[in-house]
Amino acid sequence: LPAPRWPVECEVIQETIEHIEWVPPEPEPFCPPMGLEQAPDTLGEEQGTVVYHTSPVLQGSCFTCARAGGAPGPLSSPAAPLKGPQDTTLLFESRFESGNLQKVIKVGPYEYVLTLRPDLYTAKHTQWFYFRVQNTRREPLYRFTIANMAKPKSLYGQGLRPLLYSQQDAQSHGIGWRRVGTDVRYYRGSAGEPPVFRLSWTVRFPHDGDTCFFAACYPYTYSDLQRYLRALAADPARSRYCAVQALCRSLAGNTVYLLTITGPGSLAGKLFKVVPMLNPDGVVVGNSRCSLVGRDPNRAYGTALPGSFPGVWHLRAMVQRVLVEREVVLYCDFHGHSRKNNVFMYGCDAGGDGSRTRLRQRVFPLMLSKNAPDKFSFASCKFQVQKNKEGTGRVSMWRLGVSHSYTLEVAFSGSTLGGRSSHFSVEDLESLGRLLCDTLLDFCDPAPAKLQQCLAEADALLRWQMGREPGSGGSWSDVSPSELESSTSGSDSSVSDGIP
């Protein structure tokens, strides 16, 4: 498997960054929300010392070419050198896969103001973060403030905590990523246009002289995917059912992988097509949302050209080819969500269809909520097709003829359902894949008992939301999607699809 290819503007350190998998023995609770009005006092950046600064990609520039290992030639030294063994300054680094730290200013003995690098070839989309610190001290309470977050609202205001990985704990105790941070706050940082927002937290490191990482969510890099696919191909049991192919190459020349899962020796009948990483270029460079053309791929399905969005174009073309031969039962793309807890779905209901068709749109999410009652919120699901979502994968596939087309949104934080109030672990996230497959079995079961029960329940829910009496009859085909949405309890229907 070839090494990841980077834009030639990007410096990349030679170290291989890998993290062990680990599941905390107990659920990790949310931290008490601090409130927007209690913004901490942070020293002005002009009073501090720059201790890390990578060369920014110039705004207005565009992607030209890529190579394995990124920029040729010797690396620069963006971190300020230590003055001696008594110097407690942290050493920062993020020039590795999925890292995106641009600048750090030390504003106090143990306080740092951080600036994230925007998505490459854009000036925005600062939400994801992933960076390394060294030269840690165990006793002090450190404060970190990310000064240029983009969104006005965030789950950090509702108890979400950052992730920490200690290399010493991983090597000595088998402990991996864990939620940390006290006094976690998310607040407006400036009155400029556009305004920026700040994320601030305090933390104590577990060891002196440790190498630690911070991240917004569990990092899963392009190399992580390649290692997984290599193990899959080498497994004699799993490889009988799963073929790994190349869907296409990205702009940078990274392979967009396609998994075909079906019975041994047969592509006829039932099979699954899985594209595990549609935007590998964005993952490699640590973008929050965009590909190397500086745009969100999940807004490009309606206009995508193979030269601009090769992954999107080839995925759409593959679905079109399959539809010529057989029905596509269901399409689903997977996203992370930064402003709402739990797991939920967006579907497609443009109105005008018969009552049964519109109810069936809601059956699969309803079934999934029954299979994952401590994670999936049916009340948070939305089905209205808005104009600004016409370029998304779910709407595009639905327009092609995939009648059940969804976006699965997973909170970066965790669940408030079934008595839970805790972060999702890697185990929680992996279990969603199994639960989705269990729900597909229920949805496609030749015995229709579960389907009929959920159709009746969906009908009863809509009647209750619309203030109609149970058993009052009437059709849903004459009710507009916006009427159904406005009557549905739960989240604001204007909330956008999350990060691919």
PDB file of N, CA and C in Angstrom, residues 136-230:
ATOM      1  N   THR A 136       6.221  17.620  28.956  1.00  0.00           N
ATOM      2  CA  THR A 136       5.133  17.869  29.911  1.00  0.00           C
ATOM      3  C   THR A 136       5.646  17.822  31.354  1.00  0.00           C
ATOM      4  N   ARG A 137       4.888  18.487  32.230  1.00  0.00           N
ATOM      5  CA  ARG A 137       5.113  18.424  33.676  1.00  0.00           C
ATOM      6  C   ARG A 137       3.835  17.904  34.328  1.00  0.00           C
ATOM      7  N   ARG A 138       4.009  17.112  35.365  1.00  0.00           N
ATOM      8  CA  ARG A 138       2.868  16.411  35.964  1.00  0.00           C
ATOM      9  C   ARG A 138       2.053  17.290  36.918  1.00  0.00           C
ATOM     10  N   GLU A 139       2.696  18.198  37.620  1.00  0.00           N
ATOM     11  CA  GLU A 139       2.016  18.939  38.686  1.00  0.00           C
ATOM     12  C   GLU A 139       1.180  20.121  38.206  1.00  0.00           C
ATOM     13  N   PRO A 140       1.655  20.942  37.289  1.00  0.00           N
ATOM     14  CA  PRO A 140       0.928  22.184  36.987  1.00  0.00           C
ATOM     15  C   PRO A 140      -0.437  21.926  36.333  1.00  0.00           C
ATOM     16  N   LEU A 141      -1.311  22.884  36.495  1.00  0.00           N
ATOM     17  CA  LEU A 141      -2.576  22.905  35.774  1.00  0.00           C
ATOM     18  C   LEU A 141      -2.378  23.764  34.528  1.00  0.00           C
ATOM     19  N   TYR A 142      -2.458  23.147  33.360  1.00  0.00           N
ATOM     20  CA  TYR A 142      -2.275  23.847  32.093  1.00  0.00           C
ATOM     21  C   TYR A 142      -3.620  24.343  31.565  1.00  0.00           C
ATOM     22  N   ARG A 143      -3.590  25.477  30.885  1.00  0.00           N
ATOM     23  CA  ARG A 143      -4.774  25.936  30.158  1.00  0.00           C
ATOM     24  C   ARG A 143      -4.439  26.068  28.679  1.00  0.00           C
ATOM     25  N   PHE A 144      -5.323  25.492  27.847  1.00  0.00           N
ATOM     26  CA  PHE A 144      -5.219  25.620  26.401  1.00  0.00           C
ATOM     27  C   PHE A 144      -6.447  26.355  25.882  1.00  0.00           C
ATOM     28  N   THR A 145      -6.246  27.297  24.986  1.00  0.00           N
ATOM     29  CA  THR A 145      -7.341  28.031  24.364  1.00  0.00           C
ATOM     30  C   THR A 145      -7.146  28.010  22.853  1.00  0.00           C
ATOM     31  N   ILE A 146      -8.089  27.386  22.148  1.00  0.00           N
ATOM     32  CA  ILE A 146      -8.083  27.458  20.688  1.00  0.00           C
ATOM     33  C   ILE A 146      -8.853  28.709  20.310  1.00  0.00           C
ATOM     34  N   ALA A 147      -8.179  29.640  19.624  1.00  0.00           N
ATOM     35  CA  ALA A 147      -8.702  30.995  19.477  1.00  0.00           C
ATOM     36  C   ALA A 147      -9.521  31.226  18.213  1.00  0.00           C
ATOM     37  N   ASN A 148      -9.577  30.259  17.293  1.00  0.00           N
ATOM     38  CA  ASN A 148     -10.253  30.540  16.015  1.00  0.00           C
ATOM     39  C   ASN A 148     -11.216  29.434  15.596  1.00  0.00           C
ATOM     40  N   MET A 149     -12.034  28.979  16.534  1.00  0.00           N
ATOM     41  CA  MET A 149     -13.096  28.037  16.168  1.00  0.00           C
ATOM     42  C   MET A 149     -14.144  28.784  15.350  1.00  0.00           C
ATOM     43  N   ALA A 150     -14.799  28.083  14.416  1.00  0.00           N
ATOM     44  CA  ALA A 150     -15.640  28.768  13.435  1.00  0.00           C
ATOM     45  C   ALA A 150     -17.116  28.832  13.809  1.00  0.00           C
ATOM     46  N   LYS A 151     -17.629  27.822  14.504  1.00  0.00           N
ATOM     47  CA  LYS A 151     -19.083  27.733  14.668  1.00  0.00           C
ATOM     48  C   LYS A 151     -19.551  28.443  15.936  1.00  0.00           C
ATOM     49  N   PRO A 152     -20.694  29.127  15.853  1.00  0.00           N
ATOM     50  CA  PRO A 152     -21.186  29.851  17.029  1.00  0.00           C
ATOM     51  C   PRO A 152     -21.696  28.941  18.139  1.00  0.00           C
ATOM     52  N   LYS A 153     -22.061  27.701  17.797  1.00  0.00           N
ATOM     53  CA  LYS A 153     -22.546  26.761  18.811  1.00  0.00           C
ATOM     54  C   LYS A 153     -21.748  25.477  18.697  1.00  0.00           C
ATOM     55  N   SER A 154     -21.570  24.817  19.835  1.00  0.00           N
ATOM     56  CA  SER A 154     -20.774  23.599  19.857  1.00  0.00           C
ATOM     57  C   SER A 154     -21.182  22.746  21.048  1.00  0.00           C
ATOM     58  N   LEU A 155     -20.982  21.441  20.900  1.00  0.00           N
ATOM     59  CA  LEU A 155     -21.249  20.532  22.014  1.00  0.00           C
ATOM     60  C   LEU A 155     -20.298  20.747  23.181  1.00  0.00           C
ATOM     61  N   TYR A 156     -19.208  21.501  22.957  1.00  0.00           N
ATOM     62  CA  TYR A 156     -18.335  21.840  24.084  1.00  0.00           C
ATOM     63  C   TYR A 156     -19.069  22.698  25.106  1.00  0.00           C
ATOM     64  N   GLY A 157     -20.106  23.364  24.685  1.00  0.00           N
ATOM     65  CA  GLY A 157     -20.924  24.126  25.622  1.00  0.00           C
ATOM     66  C   GLY A 157     -21.938  23.266  26.353  1.00  0.00           C
ATOM     67  N   GLN A 158     -22.002  21.963  26.009  1.00  0.00           N
ATOM     68  CA  GLN A 158     -22.971  21.058  26.633  1.00  0.00           C
ATOM     69  C   GLN A 158     -22.307  19.873  27.331  1.00  0.00           C
ATOM     70  N   GLY A 159     -20.994  19.965  27.559  1.00  0.00           N
ATOM     71  CA  GLY A 159     -20.340  18.917  28.334  1.00  0.00           C
ATOM     72  C   GLY A 159     -19.327  18.078  27.590  1.00  0.00           C
ATOM     73  N   LEU A 160     -19.151  18.292  26.279  1.00  0.00           N
ATOM     74  CA  LEU A 160     -18.129  17.576  25.522  1.00  0.00           C
ATOM     75  C   LEU A 160     -16.740  17.945  26.035  1.00  0.00           C
ATOM     76  N   ARG A 161     -15.862  16.948  26.156  1.00  0.00           N
ATOM     77  CA  ARG A 161     -14.489  17.170  26.615  1.00  0.00           C
ATOM     78  C   ARG A 161     -13.508  16.729  25.537  1.00  0.00           C
ATOM     79  N   PRO A 162     -12.330  17.362  25.460  1.00  0.00           N
ATOM     80  CA  PRO A 162     -11.307  16.930  24.496  1.00  0.00           C
ATOM     81  C   PRO A 162     -10.772  15.545  24.845  1.00  0.00           C
ATOM     82  N   LEU A 163     -10.058  14.955  23.897  1.00  0.00           N
ATOM     83  CA  LEU A 163      -9.410  13.661  24.088  1.00  0.00           C
ATOM     84  C   LEU A 163      -7.918  13.851  24.311  1.00  0.00           C
ATOM     85  N   LEU A 164      -7.354  13.048  25.204  1.00  0.00           N
ATOM     86  CA  LEU A 164      -5.918  13.044  25.481  1.00  0.00           C
ATOM     87  C   LEU A 164      -5.372  11.634  25.289  1.00  0.00           C
ATOM     88  N   TYR A 165      -4.183  11.551  24.713  1.00  0.00           N
ATOM     89  CA  TYR A 165      -3.483  10.270  24.576  1.00  0.00           C
ATOM     90  C   TYR A 165      -2.093  10.436  25.159  1.00  0.00           C
ATOM     91  N   SER A 166      -1.745   9.616  26.155  1.00  0.00           N
ATOM     92  CA  SER A 166      -0.429   9.642  26.781  1.00  0.00           C
ATOM     93  C   SER A 166       0.381   8.457  26.270  1.00  0.00           C
ATOM     94  N   GLN A 167       1.545   8.739  25.696  1.00  0.00           N
ATOM     95  CA  GLN A 167       2.379   7.666  25.168  1.00  0.00           C
ATOM     96  C   GLN A 167       2.909   6.772  26.291  1.00  0.00           C
ATOM     97  N   GLN A 168       3.244   7.370  27.431  1.00  0.00           N
ATOM     98  CA  GLN A 168       3.709   6.558  28.564  1.00  0.00           C
ATOM     99  C   GLN A 168       2.613   5.636  29.070  1.00  0.00           C
ATOM    100  N   ASP A 169       1.381   6.148  29.185  1.00  0.00           N
ATOM    101  CA  ASP A 169       0.273   5.298  29.637  1.00  0.00           C
ATOM    102  C   ASP A 169      -0.035   4.192  28.635  1.00  0.00           C
ATOM    103  N   ALA A 170       0.094   4.508  27.353  1.00  0.00           N
ATOM    104  CA  ALA A 170      -0.165   3.493  26.325  1.00  0.00           C
ATOM    105  C   ALA A 170       0.871   2.373  26.396  1.00  0.00           C
ATOM    106  N   GLN A 171       2.140   2.740  26.575  1.00  0.00           N
ATOM    107  CA  GLN A 171       3.208   1.739  26.585  1.00  0.00           C
ATOM    108  C   GLN A 171       3.250   0.948  27.888  1.00  0.00           C
ATOM    109  N   SER A 172       2.976   1.606  29.003  1.00  0.00           N
ATOM    110  CA  SER A 172       3.121   0.948  30.310  1.00  0.00           C
ATOM    111  C   SER A 172       1.842   0.308  30.817  1.00  0.00           C
ATOM    112  N   HIS A 173       0.688   0.882  30.478  1.00  0.00           N
ATOM    113  CA  HIS A 173      -0.569   0.419  31.070  1.00  0.00           C
ATOM    114  C   HIS A 173      -1.628   0.046  30.034  1.00  0.00           C
ATOM    115  N   GLY A 174      -1.317   0.181  28.752  1.00  0.00           N
ATOM    116  CA  GLY A 174      -2.307  -0.170  27.725  1.00  0.00           C
ATOM    117  C   GLY A 174      -3.490   0.760  27.683  1.00  0.00           C
ATOM    118  N   ILE A 175      -3.325   2.002  28.150  1.00  0.00           N
ATOM    119  CA  ILE A 175      -4.405   2.997  28.164  1.00  0.00           C
ATOM    120  C   ILE A 175      -4.281   3.875  26.922  1.00  0.00           C
ATOM    121  N   GLY A 176      -5.371   4.037  26.192  1.00  0.00           N
ATOM    122  CA  GLY A 176      -5.360   4.831  24.975  1.00  0.00           C
ATOM    123  C   GLY A 176      -6.040   6.174  25.157  1.00  0.00           C
ATOM    124  N   TRP A 177      -6.792   6.599  24.144  1.00  0.00           N
ATOM    125  CA  TRP A 177      -7.480   7.893  24.181  1.00  0.00           C
ATOM    126  C   TRP A 177      -8.486   7.938  25.317  1.00  0.00           C
ATOM    127  N   ARG A 178      -8.496   9.052  26.047  1.00  0.00           N
ATOM    128  CA  ARG A 178      -9.483   9.224  27.105  1.00  0.00           C
ATOM    129  C   ARG A 178      -9.894  10.680  27.198  1.00  0.00           C
ATOM    130  N   ARG A 179     -11.115  10.908  27.691  1.00  0.00           N
ATOM    131  CA  ARG A 179     -11.653  12.258  27.822  1.00  0.00           C
ATOM    132  C   ARG A 179     -11.036  12.947  29.031  1.00  0.00           C
ATOM    133  N   VAL A 180     -10.600  14.182  28.818  1.00  0.00           N
ATOM    134  CA  VAL A 180      -9.975  14.954  29.890  1.00  0.00           C
ATOM    135  C   VAL A 180     -10.482  16.385  29.831  1.00  0.00           C
ATOM    136  N   GLY A 181     -10.072  17.146  30.807  1.00  0.00           N
ATOM    137  CA  GLY A 181     -10.364  18.582  30.777  1.00  0.00           C
ATOM    138  C   GLY A 181     -11.362  18.992  31.840  1.00  0.00           C
ATOM    139  N   THR A 182     -11.018  20.058  32.535  1.00  0.00           N
ATOM    140  CA  THR A 182     -11.940  20.714  33.461  1.00  0.00           C
ATOM    141  C   THR A 182     -12.125  22.146  32.970  1.00  0.00           C
ATOM    142  N   ASP A 183     -13.144  22.784  33.488  1.00  0.00           N
ATOM    143  CA  ASP A 183     -13.391  24.181  33.120  1.00  0.00           C
ATOM    144  C   ASP A 183     -13.435  24.341  31.595  1.00  0.00           C
ATOM    145  N   VAL A 184     -14.151  23.422  30.921  1.00  0.00           N
ATOM    146  CA  VAL A 184     -14.257  23.452  29.461  1.00  0.00           C
ATOM    147  C   VAL A 184     -15.289  24.505  29.074  1.00  0.00           C
ATOM    148  N   ARG A 185     -14.883  25.463  28.241  1.00  0.00           N
ATOM    149  CA  ARG A 185     -15.772  26.567  27.869  1.00  0.00           C
ATOM    150  C   ARG A 185     -15.697  26.813  26.365  1.00  0.00           C
ATOM    151  N   TYR A 186     -16.826  27.227  25.813  1.00  0.00           N
ATOM    152  CA  TYR A 186     -16.889  27.595  24.394  1.00  0.00           C
ATOM    153  C   TYR A 186     -17.594  28.939  24.331  1.00  0.00           C
ATOM    154  N   TYR A 187     -16.944  29.951  23.758  1.00  0.00           N
ATOM    155  CA  TYR A 187     -17.469  31.305  23.868  1.00  0.00           C
ATOM    156  C   TYR A 187     -16.983  32.153  22.704  1.00  0.00           C
ATOM    157  N   ARG A 188     -17.667  33.254  22.489  1.00  0.00           N
ATOM    158  CA  ARG A 188     -17.288  34.183  21.421  1.00  0.00           C
ATOM    159  C   ARG A 188     -15.979  34.856  21.774  1.00  0.00           C
ATOM    160  N   GLY A 189     -15.063  34.873  20.787  1.00  0.00           N
ATOM    161  CA  GLY A 189     -13.740  35.385  21.065  1.00  0.00           C
ATOM    162  C   GLY A 189     -13.472  36.770  20.528  1.00  0.00           C
ATOM    163  N   SER A 190     -14.253  37.215  19.539  1.00  0.00           N
ATOM    164  CA  SER A 190     -14.020  38.550  18.999  1.00  0.00           C
ATOM    165  C   SER A 190     -15.299  39.072  18.385  1.00  0.00           C
ATOM    166  N   ALA A 191     -15.332  40.378  18.192  1.00  0.00           N
ATOM    167  CA  ALA A 191     -16.503  41.006  17.576  1.00  0.00           C
ATOM    168  C   ALA A 191     -16.273  41.273  16.099  1.00  0.00           C
ATOM    169  N   GLY A 192     -15.212  40.683  15.538  1.00  0.00           N
ATOM    170  CA  GLY A 192     -14.901  40.915  14.131  1.00  0.00           C
ATOM    171  C   GLY A 192     -15.880  40.218  13.212  1.00  0.00           C
ATOM    172  N   GLU A 193     -15.712  40.425  11.935  1.00  0.00           N
ATOM    173  CA  GLU A 193     -16.528  39.787  10.912  1.00  0.00           C
ATOM    174  C   GLU A 193     -15.642  39.006   9.956  1.00  0.00           C
ATOM    175  N   PRO A 194     -15.813  37.711   9.798  1.00  0.00           N
ATOM    176  CA  PRO A 194     -16.762  36.935  10.577  1.00  0.00           C
ATOM    177  C   PRO A 194     -16.256  36.739  12.001  1.00  0.00           C
ATOM    178  N   PRO A 195     -17.153  36.573  12.954  1.00  0.00           N
ATOM    179  CA  PRO A 195     -16.708  36.380  14.336  1.00  0.00           C
ATOM    180  C   PRO A 195     -16.017  35.033  14.491  1.00  0.00           C
ATOM    181  N   VAL A 196     -15.115  34.948  15.447  1.00  0.00           N
ATOM    182  CA  VAL A 196     -14.501  33.674  15.780  1.00  0.00           C
ATOM    183  C   VAL A 196     -14.871  33.318  17.212  1.00  0.00           C
ATOM    184  N   PHE A 197     -14.733  32.044  17.510  1.00  0.00           N
ATOM    185  CA  PHE A 197     -15.130  31.541  18.821  1.00  0.00           C
ATOM    186  C   PHE A 197     -13.963  30.790  19.436  1.00  0.00           C
ATOM    187  N   ARG A 198     -13.997  30.699  20.748  1.00  0.00           N
ATOM    188  CA  ARG A 198     -12.865  30.125  21.473  1.00  0.00           C
ATOM    189  C   ARG A 198     -13.299  28.879  22.244  1.00  0.00           C
ATOM    190  N   LEU A 199     -12.421  27.893  22.238  1.00  0.00           N
ATOM    191  CA  LEU A 199     -12.580  26.699  23.064  1.00  0.00           C
ATOM    192  C   LEU A 199     -11.441  26.696  24.066  1.00  0.00           C
ATOM    193  N   SER A 200     -11.780  26.598  25.350  1.00  0.00           N
ATOM    194  CA  SER A 200     -10.773  26.666  26.399  1.00  0.00           C
ATOM    195  C   SER A 200     -10.969  25.513  27.374  1.00  0.00           C
ATOM    196  N   TRP A 201      -9.860  24.910  27.826  1.00  0.00           N
ATOM    197  CA  TRP A 201      -9.956  23.869  28.843  1.00  0.00           C
ATOM    198  C   TRP A 201      -8.669  23.842  29.667  1.00  0.00           C
ATOM    199  N   THR A 202      -8.775  23.296  30.873  1.00  0.00           N
ATOM    200  CA  THR A 202      -7.606  23.090  31.726  1.00  0.00           C
ATOM    201  C   THR A 202      -7.391  21.598  31.913  1.00  0.00           C
ATOM    202  N   VAL A 203      -6.126  21.213  32.123  1.00  0.00           N
ATOM    203  CA  VAL A 203      -5.797  19.788  32.232  1.00  0.00           C
ATOM    204  C   VAL A 203      -4.482  19.630  32.969  1.00  0.00           C
ATOM    205  N   ARG A 204      -4.330  18.505  33.672  1.00  0.00           N
ATOM    206  CA  ARG A 204      -3.045  18.087  34.235  1.00  0.00           C
ATOM    207  C   ARG A 204      -2.561  16.864  33.465  1.00  0.00           C
ATOM    208  N   PHE A 205      -1.305  16.862  33.088  1.00  0.00           N
ATOM    209  CA  PHE A 205      -0.740  15.721  32.377  1.00  0.00           C
ATOM    210  C   PHE A 205      -0.422  14.598  33.366  1.00  0.00           C
ATOM    211  N   PRO A 206      -0.513  13.350  32.929  1.00  0.00           N
ATOM    212  CA  PRO A 206      -0.300  12.230  33.863  1.00  0.00           C
ATOM    213  C   PRO A 206       1.154  11.985  34.228  1.00  0.00           C
ATOM    214  N   HIS A 207       2.119  12.476  33.414  1.00  0.00           N
ATOM    215  CA  HIS A 207       3.527  12.147  33.673  1.00  0.00           C
ATOM    216  C   HIS A 207       4.432  13.333  33.319  1.00  0.00           C
ATOM    217  N   ASP A 208       5.578  13.376  33.968  1.00  0.00           N
ATOM    218  CA  ASP A 208       6.643  14.283  33.549  1.00  0.00           C
ATOM    219  C   ASP A 208       7.304  13.738  32.286  1.00  0.00           C
ATOM    220  N   GLY A 209       7.735  14.643  31.416  1.00  0.00           N
ATOM    221  CA  GLY A 209       8.500  14.231  30.248  1.00  0.00           C
ATOM    222  C   GLY A 209       7.767  13.288  29.309  1.00  0.00           C
ATOM    223  N   ASP A 210       6.466  13.421  29.219  1.00  0.00           N
ATOM    224  CA  ASP A 210       5.648  12.527  28.387  1.00  0.00           C
ATOM    225  C   ASP A 210       5.462  13.125  26.996  1.00  0.00           C
ATOM    226  N   THR A 211       5.075  12.270  26.068  1.00  0.00           N
ATOM    227  CA  THR A 211       4.598  12.710  24.759  1.00  0.00           C
ATOM    228  C   THR A 211       3.103  12.469  24.720  1.00  0.00           C
ATOM    229  N   CYS A 212       2.319  13.526  24.545  1.00  0.00           N
ATOM    230  CA  CYS A 212       0.859  13.428  24.583  1.00  0.00           C
ATOM    231  C   CYS A 212       0.259  14.019  23.318  1.00  0.00           C
ATOM    232  N   PHE A 213      -0.961  13.616  23.038  1.00  0.00           N
ATOM    233  CA  PHE A 213      -1.716  14.135  21.899  1.00  0.00           C
ATOM    234  C   PHE A 213      -3.073  14.616  22.400  1.00  0.00           C
ATOM    235  N   PHE A 214      -3.584  15.670  21.773  1.00  0.00           N
ATOM    236  CA  PHE A 214      -4.956  16.130  21.972  1.00  0.00           C
ATOM    237  C   PHE A 214      -5.702  16.006  20.650  1.00  0.00           C
ATOM    238  N   ALA A 215      -6.992  15.696  20.730  1.00  0.00           N
ATOM    239  CA  ALA A 215      -7.804  15.596  19.513  1.00  0.00           C
ATOM    240  C   ALA A 215      -9.253  15.910  19.840  1.00  0.00           C
ATOM    241  N   ALA A 216      -9.971  16.359  18.814  1.00  0.00           N
ATOM    242  CA  ALA A 216     -11.397  16.658  18.964  1.00  0.00           C
ATOM    243  C   ALA A 216     -12.223  15.382  19.040  1.00  0.00           C
ATOM    244  N   CYS A 217     -11.836  14.368  18.278  1.00  0.00           N
ATOM    245  CA  CYS A 217     -12.486  13.059  18.302  1.00  0.00           C
ATOM    246  C   CYS A 217     -11.417  12.028  17.964  1.00  0.00           C
ATOM    247  N   TYR A 218     -11.740  10.748  18.085  1.00  0.00           N
ATOM    248  CA  TYR A 218     -10.750   9.700  17.867  1.00  0.00           C
ATOM    249  C   TYR A 218     -10.178   9.795  16.451  1.00  0.00           C
ATOM    250  N   PRO A 219      -8.890  10.093  16.305  1.00  0.00           N
ATOM    251  CA  PRO A 219      -8.333  10.213  14.950  1.00  0.00           C
ATOM    252  C   PRO A 219      -8.325   8.858  14.253  1.00  0.00           C
ATOM    253  N   TYR A 220      -8.725   8.867  12.990  1.00  0.00           N
ATOM    254  CA  TYR A 220      -8.647   7.673  12.151  1.00  0.00           C
ATOM    255  C   TYR A 220      -8.066   8.125  10.826  1.00  0.00           C
ATOM    256  N   THR A 221      -6.778   7.894  10.657  1.00  0.00           N
ATOM    257  CA  THR A 221      -6.064   8.459   9.522  1.00  0.00           C
ATOM    258  C   THR A 221      -6.179   7.561   8.298  1.00  0.00           C
ATOM    259  N   TYR A 222      -5.700   8.081   7.177  1.00  0.00           N
ATOM    260  CA  TYR A 222      -5.649   7.296   5.946  1.00  0.00           C
ATOM    261  C   TYR A 222      -4.740   6.080   6.129  1.00  0.00           C
ATOM    262  N   SER A 223      -3.636   6.243   6.845  1.00  0.00           N
ATOM    263  CA  SER A 223      -2.752   5.101   7.112  1.00  0.00           C
ATOM    264  C   SER A 223      -3.412   4.087   8.032  1.00  0.00           C
ATOM    265  N   ASP A 224      -4.227   4.549   8.997  1.00  0.00           N
ATOM    266  CA  ASP A 224      -5.005   3.619   9.825  1.00  0.00           C
ATOM    267  C   ASP A 224      -5.907   2.760   8.947  1.00  0.00           C
ATOM    268  N   LEU A 225      -6.582   3.400   7.989  1.00  0.00           N
ATOM    269  CA  LEU A 225      -7.446   2.660   7.077  1.00  0.00           C
ATOM    270  C   LEU A 225      -6.639   1.651   6.274  1.00  0.00           C
ATOM    271  N   GLN A 226      -5.487   2.057   5.775  1.00  0.00           N
ATOM    272  CA  GLN A 226      -4.665   1.144   4.977  1.00  0.00           C
ATOM    273  C   GLN A 226      -4.203  -0.053   5.805  1.00  0.00           C
ATOM    274  N   ARG A 227      -3.833   0.190   7.059  1.00  0.00           N
ATOM    275  CA  ARG A 227      -3.430  -0.923   7.925  1.00  0.00           C
ATOM    276  C   ARG A 227      -4.598  -1.888   8.140  1.00  0.00           C
ATOM    277  N   TYR A 228      -5.792  -1.333   8.316  1.00  0.00           N
ATOM    278  CA  TYR A 228      -6.975  -2.186   8.497  1.00  0.00           C
ATOM    279  C   TYR A 228      -7.243  -3.018   7.239  1.00  0.00           C
ATOM    280  N   LEU A 229      -7.171  -2.387   6.073  1.00  0.00           N
ATOM    281  CA  LEU A 229      -7.449  -3.100   4.827  1.00  0.00           C
ATOM    282  C   LEU A 229      -6.389  -4.167   4.553  1.00  0.00           C
ATOM    283  N   ARG A 230      -5.141  -3.887   4.930  1.00  0.00           N
ATOM    284  CA  ARG A 230      -4.083  -4.890   4.772  1.00  0.00           C
ATOM    285  C   ARG A 230      -4.382  -6.119   5.646  1.00  0.00           C
TER     286      ARG A 230
END
